[in-house]
């Protein structure tokens, strides 16, 4: 080994533990809650709310790639019922139940909506909703789908019993 390389400290590669999947889901939930907070603040202030996504497109004439902002619709997780506001927390498009059979949070006045969403953001940051996030976001794995398909094929292959009287 040369003098330059011998001056380096060489070690075995350390094992890097993978991050738990709940962290990614938690970050996604926080992004959506921030969007809901911004929407609620605009509603309280009486301002219009617009959400944008950045998309890279290729110009057909020049072939040059450029980034454009596209407007998209965001549905609120809260709703008004005779001046009384309610909020539902959603994961993967599904409403989660914070208590058995009770998926809706009673907010009350519209002015309290941003504070309630901030409270939920704090709970997500502290990991208090992790079990709900994981439970609601579970999708069937390839193995489970294959097992379900095999069961349905087995049922269709067996002839139906015919009884005569």
PDB file of C-alpha atoms in Angstrom:
ATOM      1  CA  UNK A   1       0.000   0.000   0.000  1.00  0.00           C
ATOM      2  CA  UNK A   2       1.225   3.477  -0.777  1.00  0.00           C
ATOM      3  CA  UNK A   3       1.931   6.074   1.862  1.00  0.00           C
ATOM      4  CA  UNK A   4      -1.183   8.068   0.947  1.00  0.00           C
ATOM      5  CA  UNK A   5      -3.566   5.101   1.238  1.00  0.00           C
ATOM      6  CA  UNK A   6      -1.927   3.821   4.406  1.00  0.00           C
ATOM      7  CA  UNK A   7      -2.822   7.100   6.101  1.00  0.00           C
ATOM      8  CA  UNK A   8      -6.549   6.303   5.688  1.00  0.00           C
ATOM      9  CA  UNK A   9      -8.495   4.405   8.303  1.00  0.00           C
ATOM     10  CA  UNK A  10     -10.179   1.445   6.558  1.00  0.00           C
ATOM     11  CA  UNK A  11     -13.051  -0.346   8.311  1.00  0.00           C
ATOM     12  CA  UNK A  12     -15.729  -2.934   7.592  1.00  0.00           C
ATOM     13  CA  UNK A  13     -18.902  -1.428   6.172  1.00  0.00           C
ATOM     14  CA  UNK A  14     -21.381  -0.795   9.004  1.00  0.00           C
ATOM     15  CA  UNK A  15     -24.884  -2.222   8.731  1.00  0.00           C
ATOM     16  CA  UNK A  16     -27.481   0.442   8.141  1.00  0.00           C
ATOM     17  CA  UNK A  17     -30.855  -0.446   9.593  1.00  0.00           C
ATOM     18  CA  UNK A  18     -33.763   0.302   7.258  1.00  0.00           C
ATOM     19  CA  UNK A  19     -36.158   3.014   8.338  1.00  0.00           C
ATOM     20  CA  UNK A  20     -39.514   1.779   9.574  1.00  0.00           C
ATOM     21  CA  UNK A  21     -42.250   2.115   6.918  1.00  0.00           C
ATOM     22  CA  UNK A  22     -44.380   4.182   9.267  1.00  0.00           C
ATOM     23  CA  UNK A  23     -41.993   7.140   8.918  1.00  0.00           C
ATOM     24  CA  UNK A  24     -42.760   7.544   5.220  1.00  0.00           C
ATOM     25  CA  UNK A  25     -46.488   7.231   5.827  1.00  0.00           C
ATOM     26  CA  UNK A  26     -46.249   9.720   8.691  1.00  0.00           C
ATOM     27  CA  UNK A  27     -44.451  12.250   6.473  1.00  0.00           C
ATOM     28  CA  UNK A  28     -47.082  11.829   3.761  1.00  0.00           C
ATOM     29  CA  UNK A  29     -49.822  12.340   6.359  1.00  0.00           C
ATOM     30  CA  UNK A  30     -48.095  15.513   7.605  1.00  0.00           C
ATOM     31  CA  UNK A  31     -47.942  16.884   4.043  1.00  0.00           C
ATOM     32  CA  UNK A  32     -51.659  16.292   3.589  1.00  0.00           C
ATOM     33  CA  UNK A  33     -52.489  17.809   6.974  1.00  0.00           C
ATOM     34  CA  UNK A  34     -50.423  20.899   6.127  1.00  0.00           C
ATOM     35  CA  UNK A  35     -52.471  21.240   2.937  1.00  0.00           C
ATOM     36  CA  UNK A  36     -55.707  20.886   4.943  1.00  0.00           C
ATOM     37  CA  UNK A  37     -54.448  23.514   7.404  1.00  0.00           C
ATOM     38  CA  UNK A  38     -53.684  25.940   4.605  1.00  0.00           C
ATOM     39  CA  UNK A  39     -57.135  25.291   3.100  1.00  0.00           C
ATOM     40  CA  UNK A  40     -58.863  25.831   6.462  1.00  0.00           C
ATOM     41  CA  UNK A  41     -56.962  29.073   7.073  1.00  0.00           C
ATOM     42  CA  UNK A  42     -58.046  30.333   3.637  1.00  0.00           C
ATOM     43  CA  UNK A  43     -61.668  29.394   4.394  1.00  0.00           C
ATOM     44  CA  UNK A  44     -61.595  31.226   7.734  1.00  0.00           C
ATOM     45  CA  UNK A  45     -60.057  34.303   6.094  1.00  0.00           C
ATOM     46  CA  UNK A  46     -62.513  34.120   3.162  1.00  0.00           C
ATOM     47  CA  UNK A  47     -59.717  33.765   0.593  1.00  0.00           C
ATOM     48  CA  UNK A  48     -59.749  31.307  -2.320  1.00  0.00           C
ATOM     49  CA  UNK A  49     -57.492  28.261  -1.961  1.00  0.00           C
ATOM     50  CA  UNK A  50     -55.406  26.927  -4.832  1.00  0.00           C
ATOM     51  CA  UNK A  51     -52.997  24.008  -4.782  1.00  0.00           C
ATOM     52  CA  UNK A  52     -50.261  23.477  -7.360  1.00  0.00           C
ATOM     53  CA  UNK A  53     -47.994  20.616  -8.376  1.00  0.00           C
ATOM     54  CA  UNK A  54     -44.815  20.943 -10.357  1.00  0.00           C
ATOM     55  CA  UNK A  55     -44.541  18.806 -13.469  1.00  0.00           C
ATOM     56  CA  UNK A  56     -41.695  18.442 -15.942  1.00  0.00           C
ATOM     57  CA  UNK A  57     -42.814  18.558 -19.586  1.00  0.00           C
ATOM     58  CA  UNK A  58     -40.966  18.352 -22.865  1.00  0.00           C
ATOM     59  CA  UNK A  59     -41.522  21.128 -25.394  1.00  0.00           C
ATOM     60  CA  UNK A  60     -42.471  19.409 -28.694  1.00  0.00           C
ATOM     61  CA  UNK A  61     -40.857  22.088 -30.850  1.00  0.00           C
ATOM     62  CA  UNK A  62     -37.496  22.534 -29.139  1.00  0.00           C
ATOM     63  CA  UNK A  63     -37.234  19.243 -27.235  1.00  0.00           C
ATOM     64  CA  UNK A  64     -36.310  21.217 -24.133  1.00  0.00           C
ATOM     65  CA  UNK A  65     -37.555  20.069 -20.733  1.00  0.00           C
ATOM     66  CA  UNK A  66     -39.097  22.609 -18.430  1.00  0.00           C
ATOM     67  CA  UNK A  67     -41.009  22.617 -15.178  1.00  0.00           C
ATOM     68  CA  UNK A  68     -44.531  23.961 -15.076  1.00  0.00           C
ATOM     69  CA  UNK A  69     -46.979  24.446 -12.227  1.00  0.00           C
ATOM     70  CA  UNK A  70     -50.348  22.765 -12.613  1.00  0.00           C
ATOM     71  CA  UNK A  71     -53.372  23.505 -10.495  1.00  0.00           C
ATOM     72  CA  UNK A  72     -55.160  20.539  -8.905  1.00  0.00           C
ATOM     73  CA  UNK A  73     -58.174  20.064  -6.664  1.00  0.00           C
ATOM     74  CA  UNK A  74     -57.873  19.163  -2.999  1.00  0.00           C
ATOM     75  CA  UNK A  75     -60.930  17.917  -1.168  1.00  0.00           C
ATOM     76  CA  UNK A  76     -61.360  19.180   2.370  1.00  0.00           C
ATOM     77  CA  UNK A  77     -61.414  16.685   5.222  1.00  0.00           C
ATOM     78  CA  UNK A  78     -63.815  18.933   7.098  1.00  0.00           C
ATOM     79  CA  UNK A  79     -67.427  19.821   6.464  1.00  0.00           C
ATOM     80  CA  UNK A  80     -70.106  22.191   7.696  1.00  0.00           C
ATOM     81  CA  UNK A  81     -73.423  21.100   9.145  1.00  0.00           C
ATOM     82  CA  UNK A  82     -75.610  24.123  10.018  1.00  0.00           C
ATOM     83  CA  UNK A  83     -72.641  26.296  11.039  1.00  0.00           C
ATOM     84  CA  UNK A  84     -71.033  23.489  13.067  1.00  0.00           C
ATOM     85  CA  UNK A  85     -67.816  22.021  11.672  1.00  0.00           C
ATOM     86  CA  UNK A  86     -66.633  18.409  11.724  1.00  0.00           C
ATOM     87  CA  UNK A  87     -63.278  16.926  10.687  1.00  0.00           C
ATOM     88  CA  UNK A  88     -62.334  13.439   9.501  1.00  0.00           C
ATOM     89  CA  UNK A  89     -58.750  12.238   9.228  1.00  0.00           C
ATOM     90  CA  UNK A  90     -58.015  10.261   6.068  1.00  0.00           C
ATOM     91  CA  UNK A  91     -55.279   7.786   5.223  1.00  0.00           C
ATOM     92  CA  UNK A  92     -55.131   6.412   1.664  1.00  0.00           C
ATOM     93  CA  UNK A  93     -58.583   7.849   1.020  1.00  0.00           C
ATOM     94  CA  UNK A  94     -60.094   6.027   3.990  1.00  0.00           C
ATOM     95  CA  UNK A  95     -61.441   7.711   7.092  1.00  0.00           C
ATOM     96  CA  UNK A  96     -59.735   6.432  10.241  1.00  0.00           C
ATOM     97  CA  UNK A  97     -61.621   5.835  13.456  1.00  0.00           C
ATOM     98  CA  UNK A  98     -59.902   7.390  16.459  1.00  0.00           C
ATOM     99  CA  UNK A  99     -62.371   5.541  18.688  1.00  0.00           C
ATOM    100  CA  UNK A 100     -64.410   2.482  17.777  1.00  0.00           C
ATOM    101  CA  UNK A 101     -67.334   3.619  15.625  1.00  0.00           C
ATOM    102  CA  UNK A 102     -66.390   7.320  15.930  1.00  0.00           C
ATOM    103  CA  UNK A 103     -64.447   8.597  12.903  1.00  0.00           C
ATOM    104  CA  UNK A 104     -65.465  12.271  13.132  1.00  0.00           C
ATOM    105  CA  UNK A 105     -63.956  15.040  15.269  1.00  0.00           C
ATOM    106  CA  UNK A 106     -66.409  17.684  16.501  1.00  0.00           C
ATOM    107  CA  UNK A 107     -64.645  21.009  15.855  1.00  0.00           C
ATOM    108  CA  UNK A 108     -67.471  23.432  16.543  1.00  0.00           C
ATOM    109  CA  UNK A 109     -66.881  26.922  15.180  1.00  0.00           C
ATOM    110  CA  UNK A 110     -65.066  27.420  11.866  1.00  0.00           C
ATOM    111  CA  UNK A 111     -62.440  29.599  13.587  1.00  0.00           C
ATOM    112  CA  UNK A 112     -61.335  26.585  15.674  1.00  0.00           C
ATOM    113  CA  UNK A 113     -60.632  24.472  12.577  1.00  0.00           C
ATOM    114  CA  UNK A 114     -56.984  25.549  12.028  1.00  0.00           C
ATOM    115  CA  UNK A 115     -56.170  25.027  15.727  1.00  0.00           C
ATOM    116  CA  UNK A 116     -57.707  21.544  15.638  1.00  0.00           C
ATOM    117  CA  UNK A 117     -55.676  20.612  12.546  1.00  0.00           C
ATOM    118  CA  UNK A 118     -52.498  21.931  14.235  1.00  0.00           C
ATOM    119  CA  UNK A 119     -53.287  19.713  17.224  1.00  0.00           C
ATOM    120  CA  UNK A 120     -53.581  16.694  14.913  1.00  0.00           C
ATOM    121  CA  UNK A 121     -50.294  17.629  13.216  1.00  0.00           C
ATOM    122  CA  UNK A 122     -48.598  17.627  16.639  1.00  0.00           C
ATOM    123  CA  UNK A 123     -50.093  14.204  17.408  1.00  0.00           C
ATOM    124  CA  UNK A 124     -48.806  12.794  14.095  1.00  0.00           C
ATOM    125  CA  UNK A 125     -45.322  14.252  14.704  1.00  0.00           C
ATOM    126  CA  UNK A 126     -45.229  12.586  18.121  1.00  0.00           C
ATOM    127  CA  UNK A 127     -46.308   9.254  16.616  1.00  0.00           C
ATOM    128  CA  UNK A 128     -49.670   9.059  18.372  1.00  0.00           C
ATOM    129  CA  UNK A 129     -51.509   8.123  15.157  1.00  0.00           C
ATOM    130  CA  UNK A 130     -49.002   5.535  13.906  1.00  0.00           C
ATOM    131  CA  UNK A 131     -51.221   2.544  14.689  1.00  0.00           C
ATOM    132  CA  UNK A 132     -54.146   4.132  12.829  1.00  0.00           C
ATOM    133  CA  UNK A 133     -51.931   5.073   9.881  1.00  0.00           C
ATOM    134  CA  UNK A 134     -50.537   1.553   9.550  1.00  0.00           C
ATOM    135  CA  UNK A 135     -53.914  -0.127  10.012  1.00  0.00           C
ATOM    136  CA  UNK A 136     -55.669   2.057   7.423  1.00  0.00           C
ATOM    137  CA  UNK A 137     -52.827   1.960   4.893  1.00  0.00           C
ATOM    138  CA  UNK A 138     -52.468  -1.834   4.758  1.00  0.00           C
ATOM    139  CA  UNK A 139     -52.778  -3.146   1.258  1.00  0.00           C
ATOM    140  CA  UNK A 140     -52.796  -6.805   0.273  1.00  0.00           C
ATOM    141  CA  UNK A 141     -49.337  -8.072  -0.563  1.00  0.00           C
ATOM    142  CA  UNK A 142     -48.537 -10.030  -3.719  1.00  0.00           C
ATOM    143  CA  UNK A 143     -48.518 -13.193  -1.639  1.00  0.00           C
ATOM    144  CA  UNK A 144     -51.977 -12.473  -0.210  1.00  0.00           C
ATOM    145  CA  UNK A 145     -53.345 -11.604  -3.671  1.00  0.00           C
ATOM    146  CA  UNK A 146     -51.966 -14.847  -5.106  1.00  0.00           C
ATOM    147  CA  UNK A 147     -53.578 -16.812  -2.270  1.00  0.00           C
ATOM    148  CA  UNK A 148     -56.946 -15.125  -2.848  1.00  0.00           C
ATOM    149  CA  UNK A 149     -56.765 -15.822  -6.588  1.00  0.00           C
ATOM    150  CA  UNK A 150     -55.905 -19.472  -5.958  1.00  0.00           C
ATOM    151  CA  UNK A 151     -58.911 -19.818  -3.653  1.00  0.00           C
ATOM    152  CA  UNK A 152     -61.271 -18.275  -6.199  1.00  0.00           C
ATOM    153  CA  UNK A 153     -59.929 -20.535  -8.958  1.00  0.00           C
ATOM    154  CA  UNK A 154     -60.334 -23.596  -6.743  1.00  0.00           C
ATOM    155  CA  UNK A 155     -63.966 -22.690  -6.107  1.00  0.00           C
ATOM    156  CA  UNK A 156     -64.710 -22.225  -9.807  1.00  0.00           C
ATOM    157  CA  UNK A 157     -63.012 -25.528 -10.788  1.00  0.00           C
ATOM    158  CA  UNK A 158     -65.167 -27.678  -8.528  1.00  0.00           C
ATOM    159  CA  UNK A 159     -68.445 -28.706 -10.124  1.00  0.00           C
ATOM    160  CA  UNK A 160     -71.606 -27.724  -8.319  1.00  0.00           C
ATOM    161  CA  UNK A 161     -73.556 -30.549  -6.696  1.00  0.00           C
ATOM    162  CA  UNK A 162     -76.824 -31.204  -8.359  1.00  0.00           C
ATOM    163  CA  UNK A 163     -79.528 -32.832  -6.316  1.00  0.00           C
ATOM    164  CA  UNK A 164     -82.539 -34.450  -7.899  1.00  0.00           C
ATOM    165  CA  UNK A 165     -85.750 -35.383  -6.217  1.00  0.00           C
TER     166      UNK A 165
END
